[in-house]
Amino acid sequence: AFKLHRAIVTIMQHMAVCDLINAFSSCLYLINLISERNNLGSFLCRVRGYLPYYSYPASFYFTAALTTIKLLIVQYPLHARLWTKSKVHIVCGISWICFVAAPILVLVIDKDDVQFNKSLYSCV
């Protein structure tokens, strides 16, 4: 058996959290689709509309980060020894904050140009 680098394991943990968020948002969407109306309340309805915009780009970026980390570990093995779990968690935490801010910034900066499909996102 071989041992994975701690940076790879940490990024894979963050990817797993992102996948759980994707599964949760899909379950919320299916509940509303099956019942043909909003049974979850206004907060969960609004969260259901926001989560895909948050978690899909996060999943893509964590996949890219995992690939980049693997490349850096192969090219610079001596520098990779200095990467601790806490440093990788800090980088992933900053990434999560950026993923939260990105969809909100689109609404703040160009709110007149954003259009939603009212049948998918109505919380009535």
mmCIF file of N, CA and C in Angstrom:
data_model
loop_
_atom_site.group_PDB
_atom_site.id
_atom_site.type_symbol
_atom_site.label_atom_id
_atom_site.label_comp_id
_atom_site.label_asym_id
_atom_site.label_seq_id
_atom_site.Cartn_x
_atom_site.Cartn_y
_atom_site.Cartn_z
ATOM 1 N N ALA A 1 0.847 -1.176 0.000
ATOM 2 C CA ALA A 1 0.000 0.000 0.000
ATOM 3 C C ALA A 1 0.889 1.236 0.000
ATOM 4 N N PHE A 2 0.359 2.298 -0.543
ATOM 5 C CA PHE A 2 1.109 3.549 -0.579
ATOM 6 C C PHE A 2 0.355 4.612 0.200
ATOM 7 N N LYS A 3 1.098 5.607 0.634
ATOM 8 C CA LYS A 3 0.530 6.669 1.448
ATOM 9 C C LYS A 3 0.351 7.921 0.591
ATOM 10 N N LEU A 4 -0.842 8.478 0.619
ATOM 11 C CA LEU A 4 -1.114 9.711 -0.117
ATOM 12 C C LEU A 4 -0.553 10.908 0.651
ATOM 13 N N HIS A 5 -0.186 11.921 -0.088
ATOM 14 C CA HIS A 5 0.307 13.153 0.532
ATOM 15 C C HIS A 5 -0.838 13.818 1.291
ATOM 16 N N ARG A 6 -0.529 14.460 2.402
ATOM 17 C CA ARG A 6 -1.574 15.052 3.242
ATOM 18 C C ARG A 6 -2.325 16.177 2.536
ATOM 19 N N ALA A 7 -1.679 16.864 1.596
ATOM 20 C CA ALA A 7 -2.368 17.915 0.845
ATOM 21 C C ALA A 7 -3.435 17.313 -0.075
ATOM 22 N N ILE A 8 -3.129 16.185 -0.665
ATOM 23 C CA ILE A 8 -4.102 15.517 -1.540
ATOM 24 C C ILE A 8 -5.303 15.046 -0.736
ATOM 25 N N VAL A 9 -5.055 14.467 0.423
ATOM 26 C CA VAL A 9 -6.147 13.982 1.274
ATOM 27 C C VAL A 9 -7.037 15.138 1.724
ATOM 28 N N THR A 10 -6.425 16.262 2.070
ATOM 29 C CA THR A 10 -7.196 17.419 2.532
ATOM 30 C C THR A 10 -8.078 17.980 1.423
ATOM 31 N N ILE A 11 -7.541 18.106 0.228
ATOM 32 C CA ILE A 11 -8.348 18.614 -0.886
ATOM 33 C C ILE A 11 -9.456 17.631 -1.233
ATOM 34 N N MET A 12 -9.184 16.334 -1.130
ATOM 35 C CA MET A 12 -10.227 15.341 -1.391
ATOM 36 C C MET A 12 -11.338 15.420 -0.347
ATOM 37 N N GLN A 13 -11.007 15.777 0.886
ATOM 38 C CA GLN A 13 -12.033 15.964 1.909
ATOM 39 C C GLN A 13 -12.928 17.152 1.563
ATOM 40 N N HIS A 14 -12.330 18.225 1.088
ATOM 41 C CA HIS A 14 -13.125 19.388 0.691
ATOM 42 C C HIS A 14 -13.978 19.074 -0.541
ATOM 43 N N MET A 15 -13.464 18.254 -1.438
ATOM 44 C CA MET A 15 -14.265 17.825 -2.589
ATOM 45 C C MET A 15 -15.456 16.978 -2.142
ATOM 46 N N ALA A 16 -15.254 16.154 -1.128
ATOM 47 C CA ALA A 16 -16.353 15.332 -0.617
ATOM 48 C C ALA A 16 -17.445 16.201 -0.002
ATOM 49 N N VAL A 17 -17.061 17.243 0.719
ATOM 50 C CA VAL A 17 -18.049 18.170 1.279
ATOM 51 C C VAL A 17 -18.826 18.847 0.155
ATOM 52 N N CYS A 18 -18.125 19.232 -0.893
ATOM 53 C CA CYS A 18 -18.771 19.866 -2.035
ATOM 54 C C CYS A 18 -19.764 18.905 -2.712
ATOM 55 N N ASP A 19 -19.401 17.647 -2.818
ATOM 56 C CA ASP A 19 -20.312 16.654 -3.392
ATOM 57 C C ASP A 19 -21.537 16.434 -2.511
ATOM 58 N N LEU A 20 -21.357 16.494 -1.199
ATOM 59 C CA LEU A 20 -22.510 16.379 -0.293
ATOM 60 C C LEU A 20 -23.450 17.568 -0.458
ATOM 61 N N ILE A 21 -22.905 18.756 -0.669
ATOM 62 C CA ILE A 21 -23.747 19.930 -0.926
ATOM 63 C C ILE A 21 -24.515 19.753 -2.222
ATOM 64 N N ASN A 22 -23.862 19.209 -3.254
ATOM 65 C CA ASN A 22 -24.552 18.943 -4.521
ATOM 66 C C ASN A 22 -25.694 17.948 -4.329
ATOM 67 N N ALA A 23 -25.448 16.892 -3.571
ATOM 68 C CA ALA A 23 -26.486 15.897 -3.337
ATOM 69 C C ALA A 23 -27.650 16.487 -2.546
ATOM 70 N N PHE A 24 -27.353 17.336 -1.557
ATOM 71 C CA PHE A 24 -28.393 17.970 -0.751
ATOM 72 C C PHE A 24 -29.264 18.882 -1.607
ATOM 73 N N SER A 25 -28.638 19.681 -2.487
ATOM 74 C CA SER A 25 -29.428 20.581 -3.332
ATOM 75 C C SER A 25 -30.270 19.794 -4.330
ATOM 76 N N SER A 26 -29.759 18.663 -4.809
ATOM 77 C CA SER A 26 -30.547 17.823 -5.720
ATOM 78 C C SER A 26 -31.752 17.222 -5.009
ATOM 79 N N CYS A 27 -31.556 16.819 -3.747
ATOM 80 C CA CYS A 27 -32.678 16.272 -2.976
ATOM 81 C C CYS A 27 -33.758 17.326 -2.741
ATOM 82 N N LEU A 28 -33.345 18.560 -2.428
ATOM 83 C CA LEU A 28 -34.321 19.632 -2.248
ATOM 84 C C LEU A 28 -35.094 19.902 -3.533
ATOM 85 N N TYR A 29 -34.393 19.892 -4.646
ATOM 86 C CA TYR A 29 -35.059 20.123 -5.928
ATOM 87 C C TYR A 29 -36.046 18.995 -6.236
ATOM 88 N N LEU A 30 -35.663 17.745 -5.965
ATOM 89 C CA LEU A 30 -36.560 16.609 -6.231
ATOM 90 C C LEU A 30 -37.797 16.643 -5.338
ATOM 91 N N ILE A 31 -37.636 17.057 -4.102
ATOM 92 C CA ILE A 31 -38.791 17.156 -3.198
ATOM 93 C C ILE A 31 -39.797 18.160 -3.745
ATOM 94 N N ASN A 32 -39.311 19.310 -4.183
ATOM 95 C CA ASN A 32 -40.215 20.311 -4.751
ATOM 96 C C ASN A 32 -40.806 19.857 -6.076
ATOM 97 N N LEU A 33 -40.039 19.122 -6.858
ATOM 98 C CA LEU A 33 -40.526 18.647 -8.154
ATOM 99 C C LEU A 33 -41.603 17.580 -7.994
ATOM 100 N N ILE A 34 -41.421 16.672 -7.050
ATOM 101 C CA ILE A 34 -42.392 15.603 -6.832
ATOM 102 C C ILE A 34 -43.690 16.155 -6.241
ATOM 103 N N SER A 35 -43.561 17.072 -5.297
ATOM 104 C CA SER A 35 -44.762 17.594 -4.649
ATOM 105 C C SER A 35 -45.446 18.691 -5.470
ATOM 106 N N GLU A 36 -44.778 19.197 -6.513
ATOM 107 C CA GLU A 36 -45.293 20.230 -7.414
ATOM 108 C C GLU A 36 -45.610 21.547 -6.700
ATOM 109 N N ARG A 37 -45.077 21.725 -5.523
ATOM 110 C CA ARG A 37 -45.199 22.999 -4.821
ATOM 111 C C ARG A 37 -44.119 23.037 -3.756
ATOM 112 N N ASN A 38 -43.965 24.188 -3.126
ATOM 113 C CA ASN A 38 -42.921 24.363 -2.130
ATOM 114 C C ASN A 38 -43.406 23.886 -0.768
ATOM 115 N N ASN A 39 -42.855 22.788 -0.289
ATOM 116 C CA ASN A 39 -43.199 22.258 1.033
ATOM 117 C C ASN A 39 -42.119 22.529 2.062
ATOM 118 N N LEU A 40 -41.026 23.158 1.655
ATOM 119 C CA LEU A 40 -39.854 23.257 2.515
ATOM 120 C C LEU A 40 -39.731 24.571 3.269
ATOM 121 N N GLY A 41 -40.547 25.543 2.955
ATOM 122 C CA GLY A 41 -40.419 26.850 3.570
ATOM 123 C C GLY A 41 -39.589 27.779 2.702
ATOM 124 N N SER A 42 -39.682 29.053 2.986
ATOM 125 C CA SER A 42 -39.034 30.023 2.108
ATOM 126 C C SER A 42 -37.509 29.982 2.218
ATOM 127 N N PHE A 43 -36.960 29.718 3.412
ATOM 128 C CA PHE A 43 -35.507 29.699 3.545
ATOM 129 C C PHE A 43 -34.882 28.577 2.725
ATOM 130 N N LEU A 44 -35.387 27.341 2.887
ATOM 131 C CA LEU A 44 -34.828 26.220 2.131
ATOM 132 C C LEU A 44 -35.095 26.358 0.637
ATOM 133 N N CYS A 45 -36.192 27.006 0.282
ATOM 134 C CA CYS A 45 -36.458 27.233 -1.133
ATOM 135 C C CYS A 45 -35.411 28.165 -1.730
ATOM 136 N N ARG A 46 -35.060 29.201 -1.002
ATOM 137 C CA ARG A 46 -34.039 30.128 -1.501
ATOM 138 C C ARG A 46 -32.654 29.492 -1.482
ATOM 139 N N VAL A 47 -32.382 28.668 -0.498
ATOM 140 C CA VAL A 47 -31.110 27.952 -0.448
ATOM 141 C C VAL A 47 -31.012 26.985 -1.630
ATOM 142 N N ARG A 48 -32.111 26.350 -1.967
ATOM 143 C CA ARG A 48 -32.140 25.419 -3.094
ATOM 144 C C ARG A 48 -31.775 26.118 -4.396
ATOM 145 N N GLY A 49 -32.190 27.358 -4.555
ATOM 146 C CA GLY A 49 -31.847 28.096 -5.761
ATOM 147 C C GLY A 49 -30.407 28.567 -5.781
ATOM 148 N N TYR A 50 -29.801 28.742 -4.613
ATOM 149 C CA TYR A 50 -28.447 29.284 -4.533
ATOM 150 C C TYR A 50 -27.371 28.199 -4.551
ATOM 151 N N LEU A 51 -27.630 27.039 -3.977
ATOM 152 C CA LEU A 51 -26.602 26.014 -3.819
ATOM 153 C C LEU A 51 -25.955 25.550 -5.121
ATOM 154 N N PRO A 52 -26.696 25.319 -6.201
ATOM 155 C CA PRO A 52 -26.008 24.896 -7.430
ATOM 156 C C PRO A 52 -25.013 25.930 -7.957
ATOM 157 N N TYR A 53 -25.336 27.203 -7.835
ATOM 158 C CA TYR A 53 -24.416 28.239 -8.286
ATOM 159 C C TYR A 53 -23.172 28.304 -7.411
ATOM 160 N N TYR A 54 -23.271 27.771 -6.223
ATOM 161 C CA TYR A 54 -22.169 27.783 -5.270
ATOM 162 C C TYR A 54 -21.323 26.519 -5.375
ATOM 163 N N SER A 55 -21.963 25.376 -5.466
ATOM 164 C CA SER A 55 -21.235 24.125 -5.340
ATOM 165 C C SER A 55 -20.657 23.603 -6.653
ATOM 166 N N TYR A 56 -21.270 23.868 -7.782
ATOM 167 C CA TYR A 56 -20.724 23.367 -9.043
ATOM 168 C C TYR A 56 -19.372 23.998 -9.373
ATOM 169 N N PRO A 57 -19.223 25.330 -9.315
ATOM 170 C CA PRO A 57 -17.879 25.877 -9.556
ATOM 171 C C PRO A 57 -16.868 25.433 -8.500
ATOM 172 N N ALA A 58 -17.304 25.281 -7.267
ATOM 173 C CA ALA A 58 -16.390 24.822 -6.220
ATOM 174 C C ALA A 58 -15.860 23.432 -6.544
ATOM 175 N N SER A 59 -16.718 22.567 -7.033
ATOM 176 C CA SER A 59 -16.296 21.228 -7.407
ATOM 177 C C SER A 59 -15.273 21.263 -8.533
ATOM 178 N N PHE A 60 -15.495 22.106 -9.519
ATOM 179 C CA PHE A 60 -14.550 22.220 -10.636
ATOM 180 C C PHE A 60 -13.196 22.746 -10.159
ATOM 181 N N TYR A 61 -13.214 23.760 -9.304
ATOM 182 C CA TYR A 61 -11.964 24.352 -8.843
ATOM 183 C C TYR A 61 -11.199 23.418 -7.918
ATOM 184 N N PHE A 62 -11.898 22.657 -7.087
ATOM 185 C CA PHE A 62 -11.197 21.700 -6.239
ATOM 186 C C PHE A 62 -10.579 20.573 -7.069
ATOM 187 N N THR A 63 -11.246 20.186 -8.149
ATOM 188 C CA THR A 63 -10.656 19.193 -9.046
ATOM 189 C C THR A 63 -9.394 19.743 -9.698
ATOM 190 N N ALA A 64 -9.449 21.001 -10.124
ATOM 191 C CA ALA A 64 -8.258 21.632 -10.702
ATOM 192 C C ALA A 64 -7.154 21.775 -9.661
ATOM 193 N N ALA A 65 -7.522 22.106 -8.425
ATOM 194 C CA ALA A 65 -6.521 22.229 -7.358
ATOM 195 C C ALA A 65 -5.869 20.888 -7.059
ATOM 196 N N LEU A 66 -6.654 19.821 -7.088
ATOM 197 C CA LEU A 66 -6.110 18.497 -6.832
ATOM 198 C C LEU A 66 -5.096 18.123 -7.910
ATOM 199 N N THR A 67 -5.429 18.408 -9.153
ATOM 200 C CA THR A 67 -4.513 18.114 -10.254
ATOM 201 C C THR A 67 -3.241 18.953 -10.146
ATOM 202 N N THR A 68 -3.392 20.209 -9.787
ATOM 203 C CA THR A 68 -2.232 21.087 -9.641
ATOM 204 C C THR A 68 -1.333 20.634 -8.500
ATOM 205 N N ILE A 69 -1.928 20.246 -7.392
ATOM 206 C CA ILE A 69 -1.146 19.762 -6.245
ATOM 207 C C ILE A 69 -0.367 18.505 -6.626
ATOM 208 N N LYS A 70 -1.001 17.605 -7.361
ATOM 209 C CA LYS A 70 -0.294 16.388 -7.799
ATOM 210 C C LYS A 70 0.900 16.741 -8.678
ATOM 211 N N LEU A 71 0.715 17.679 -9.579
ATOM 212 C CA LEU A 71 1.808 18.105 -10.446
ATOM 213 C C LEU A 71 2.942 18.726 -9.632
ATOM 214 N N LEU A 72 2.605 19.583 -8.672
ATOM 215 C CA LEU A 72 3.632 20.224 -7.853
ATOM 216 C C LEU A 72 4.364 19.223 -6.970
ATOM 217 N N ILE A 73 3.669 18.208 -6.499
ATOM 218 C CA ILE A 73 4.307 17.184 -5.669
ATOM 219 C C ILE A 73 5.314 16.389 -6.493
ATOM 220 N N VAL A 74 4.974 16.119 -7.756
ATOM 221 C CA VAL A 74 5.887 15.365 -8.611
ATOM 222 C C VAL A 74 7.076 16.238 -9.023
ATOM 223 N N GLN A 75 6.834 17.511 -9.340
ATOM 224 C CA GLN A 75 7.921 18.375 -9.801
ATOM 225 C C GLN A 75 8.818 18.866 -8.669
ATOM 226 N N TYR A 76 8.245 19.175 -7.530
ATOM 227 C CA TYR A 76 9.006 19.735 -6.413
ATOM 228 C C TYR A 76 8.788 18.912 -5.142
ATOM 229 N N PRO A 77 9.328 17.720 -5.086
ATOM 230 C CA PRO A 77 9.055 16.863 -3.906
ATOM 231 C C PRO A 77 9.638 17.407 -2.603
ATOM 232 N N LEU A 78 10.733 18.157 -2.679
ATOM 233 C CA LEU A 78 11.321 18.691 -1.450
ATOM 234 C C LEU A 78 10.483 19.832 -0.875
ATOM 235 N N HIS A 79 9.868 20.645 -1.745
ATOM 236 C CA HIS A 79 8.998 21.720 -1.269
ATOM 237 C C HIS A 79 7.681 21.167 -0.726
ATOM 238 N N ALA A 80 7.275 20.026 -1.239
ATOM 239 C CA ALA A 80 6.000 19.440 -0.813
ATOM 240 C C ALA A 80 6.047 18.989 0.646
ATOM 241 N N ARG A 81 7.235 18.761 1.162
ATOM 242 C CA ARG A 81 7.345 18.364 2.571
ATOM 243 C C ARG A 81 6.938 19.492 3.510
ATOM 244 N N LEU A 82 7.037 20.732 3.034
ATOM 245 C CA LEU A 82 6.708 21.883 3.878
ATOM 246 C C LEU A 82 5.213 22.162 3.945
ATOM 247 N N TRP A 83 4.417 21.541 3.079
ATOM 248 C CA TRP A 83 2.971 21.782 3.064
ATOM 249 C C TRP A 83 2.322 20.982 4.185
ATOM 250 N N THR A 84 1.717 21.679 5.106
ATOM 251 C CA THR A 84 1.037 21.016 6.216
ATOM 252 C C THR A 84 -0.464 21.000 5.943
ATOM 253 N N LYS A 85 -1.151 20.203 6.743
ATOM 254 C CA LYS A 85 -2.607 20.139 6.608
ATOM 255 C C LYS A 85 -3.245 21.490 6.878
ATOM 256 N N SER A 86 -2.728 22.199 7.858
ATOM 257 C CA SER A 86 -3.335 23.490 8.206
ATOM 258 C C SER A 86 -3.169 24.507 7.078
ATOM 259 N N LYS A 87 -2.038 24.507 6.394
ATOM 260 C CA LYS A 87 -1.852 25.420 5.265
ATOM 261 C C LYS A 87 -2.818 25.099 4.128
ATOM 262 N N VAL A 88 -3.007 23.824 3.862
ATOM 263 C CA VAL A 88 -3.926 23.425 2.792
ATOM 264 C C VAL A 88 -5.366 23.745 3.195
ATOM 265 N N HIS A 89 -5.712 23.560 4.465
ATOM 266 C CA HIS A 89 -7.049 23.922 4.931
ATOM 267 C C HIS A 89 -7.292 25.427 4.808
ATOM 268 N N ILE A 90 -6.266 26.225 5.078
ATOM 269 C CA ILE A 90 -6.406 27.680 4.941
ATOM 270 C C ILE A 90 -6.651 28.054 3.485
ATOM 271 N N VAL A 91 -5.912 27.452 2.574
ATOM 272 C CA VAL A 91 -6.105 27.730 1.141
ATOM 273 C C VAL A 91 -7.499 27.285 0.692
ATOM 274 N N CYS A 92 -7.939 26.121 1.148
ATOM 275 C CA CYS A 92 -9.280 25.648 0.786
ATOM 276 C C CYS A 92 -10.360 26.523 1.415
ATOM 277 N N GLY A 93 -10.128 27.008 2.627
ATOM 278 C CA GLY A 93 -11.085 27.913 3.269
ATOM 279 C C GLY A 93 -11.221 29.225 2.511
ATOM 280 N N ILE A 94 -10.103 29.757 2.057
ATOM 281 C CA ILE A 94 -10.156 30.971 1.242
ATOM 282 C C ILE A 94 -10.900 30.695 -0.058
ATOM 283 N N SER A 95 -10.697 29.508 -0.610
ATOM 284 C CA SER A 95 -11.422 29.135 -1.834
ATOM 285 C C SER A 95 -12.927 29.065 -1.581
ATOM 286 N N TRP A 96 -13.339 28.485 -0.442
ATOM 287 C CA TRP A 96 -14.767 28.421 -0.120
ATOM 288 C C TRP A 96 -15.356 29.819 -0.006
ATOM 289 N N ILE A 97 -14.619 30.738 0.618
ATOM 290 C CA ILE A 97 -15.113 32.111 0.747
ATOM 291 C C ILE A 97 -15.269 32.753 -0.622
ATOM 292 N N CYS A 98 -14.315 32.511 -1.507
ATOM 293 C CA CYS A 98 -14.422 33.048 -2.874
ATOM 294 C C CYS A 98 -15.617 32.440 -3.609
ATOM 295 N N PHE A 99 -15.882 31.157 -3.390
ATOM 296 C CA PHE A 99 -17.016 30.516 -4.052
ATOM 297 C C PHE A 99 -18.341 31.062 -3.543
ATOM 298 N N VAL A 100 -18.393 31.425 -2.266
ATOM 299 C CA VAL A 100 -19.610 32.032 -1.715
ATOM 300 C C VAL A 100 -19.798 33.429 -2.285
ATOM 301 N N ALA A 101 -18.708 34.166 -2.406
ATOM 302 C CA ALA A 101 -18.796 35.557 -2.837
ATOM 303 C C ALA A 101 -19.069 35.699 -4.331
ATOM 304 N N ALA A 102 -18.640 34.756 -5.130
ATOM 305 C CA ALA A 102 -18.765 34.912 -6.586
ATOM 306 C C ALA A 102 -20.212 35.052 -7.060
ATOM 307 N N PRO A 103 -21.152 34.183 -6.672
ATOM 308 C CA PRO A 103 -22.534 34.382 -7.124
ATOM 309 C C PRO A 103 -23.179 35.638 -6.546
ATOM 310 N N ILE A 104 -22.805 36.006 -5.335
ATOM 311 C CA ILE A 104 -23.367 37.211 -4.727
ATOM 312 C C ILE A 104 -22.859 38.453 -5.450
ATOM 313 N N LEU A 105 -21.592 38.444 -5.842
ATOM 314 C CA LEU A 105 -21.042 39.593 -6.557
ATOM 315 C C LEU A 105 -21.724 39.801 -7.907
ATOM 316 N N VAL A 106 -22.107 38.715 -8.561
ATOM 317 C CA VAL A 106 -22.819 38.854 -9.833
ATOM 318 C C VAL A 106 -24.142 39.581 -9.619
ATOM 319 N N LEU A 107 -24.829 39.255 -8.545
ATOM 320 C CA LEU A 107 -26.101 39.914 -8.251
ATOM 321 C C LEU A 107 -25.916 41.364 -7.832
ATOM 322 N N VAL A 108 -24.838 41.658 -7.120
ATOM 323 C CA VAL A 108 -24.605 43.020 -6.647
ATOM 324 C C VAL A 108 -24.133 43.925 -7.781
ATOM 325 N N ILE A 109 -23.204 43.437 -8.585
ATOM 326 C CA ILE A 109 -22.610 44.271 -9.623
ATOM 327 C C ILE A 109 -23.568 44.480 -10.785
ATOM 328 N N ASP A 110 -24.206 43.419 -11.265
ATOM 329 C CA ASP A 110 -25.016 43.520 -12.474
ATOM 330 C C ASP A 110 -26.405 42.937 -12.227
ATOM 331 N N LYS A 111 -27.098 43.441 -11.232
ATOM 332 C CA LYS A 111 -28.370 42.850 -10.825
ATOM 333 C C LYS A 111 -29.481 43.044 -11.861
ATOM 334 N N ASP A 112 -29.376 44.066 -12.723
ATOM 335 C CA ASP A 112 -30.414 44.293 -13.725
ATOM 336 C C ASP A 112 -30.319 43.325 -14.883
ATOM 337 N N ASP A 113 -29.145 42.727 -15.083
ATOM 338 C CA ASP A 113 -28.945 41.838 -16.223
ATOM 339 C C ASP A 113 -29.198 40.370 -15.875
ATOM 340 N N VAL A 114 -29.344 40.050 -14.582
ATOM 341 C CA VAL A 114 -29.552 38.671 -14.160
ATOM 342 C C VAL A 114 -31.030 38.334 -14.264
ATOM 343 N N GLN A 115 -31.328 37.227 -14.945
ATOM 344 C CA GLN A 115 -32.711 36.787 -15.097
ATOM 345 C C GLN A 115 -32.820 35.349 -14.625
ATOM 346 N N PHE A 116 -33.921 35.069 -13.972
ATOM 347 C CA PHE A 116 -34.164 33.725 -13.464
ATOM 348 C C PHE A 116 -35.412 33.157 -14.121
ATOM 349 N N ASN A 117 -35.432 31.842 -14.237
ATOM 350 C CA ASN A 117 -36.619 31.155 -14.684
ATOM 351 C C ASN A 117 -37.566 31.070 -13.489
ATOM 352 N N LYS A 118 -38.667 31.813 -13.564
ATOM 353 C CA LYS A 118 -39.564 31.930 -12.399
ATOM 354 C C LYS A 118 -40.212 30.601 -12.020
ATOM 355 N N SER A 119 -40.400 29.704 -12.972
ATOM 356 C CA SER A 119 -41.035 28.435 -12.630
ATOM 357 C C SER A 119 -40.099 27.543 -11.816
ATOM 358 N N LEU A 120 -38.777 27.657 -12.029
ATOM 359 C CA LEU A 120 -37.838 26.841 -11.269
ATOM 360 C C LEU A 120 -37.536 27.412 -9.898
ATOM 361 N N TYR A 121 -37.550 28.740 -9.772
ATOM 362 C CA TYR A 121 -37.086 29.364 -8.551
ATOM 363 C C TYR A 121 -38.187 30.096 -7.787
ATOM 364 N N SER A 122 -39.418 29.826 -8.114
ATOM 365 C CA SER A 122 -40.480 30.501 -7.362
ATOM 366 C C SER A 122 -40.639 29.798 -6.016
ATOM 367 N N CYS A 123 -40.730 30.578 -4.980
ATOM 368 C CA CYS A 123 -40.850 30.039 -3.631
ATOM 369 C C CYS A 123 -42.252 30.299 -3.082
ATOM 370 N N VAL A 124 -43.241 30.235 -3.917
ATOM 371 C CA VAL A 124 -44.608 30.509 -3.504
ATOM 372 C C VAL A 124 -45.270 29.218 -3.088
#
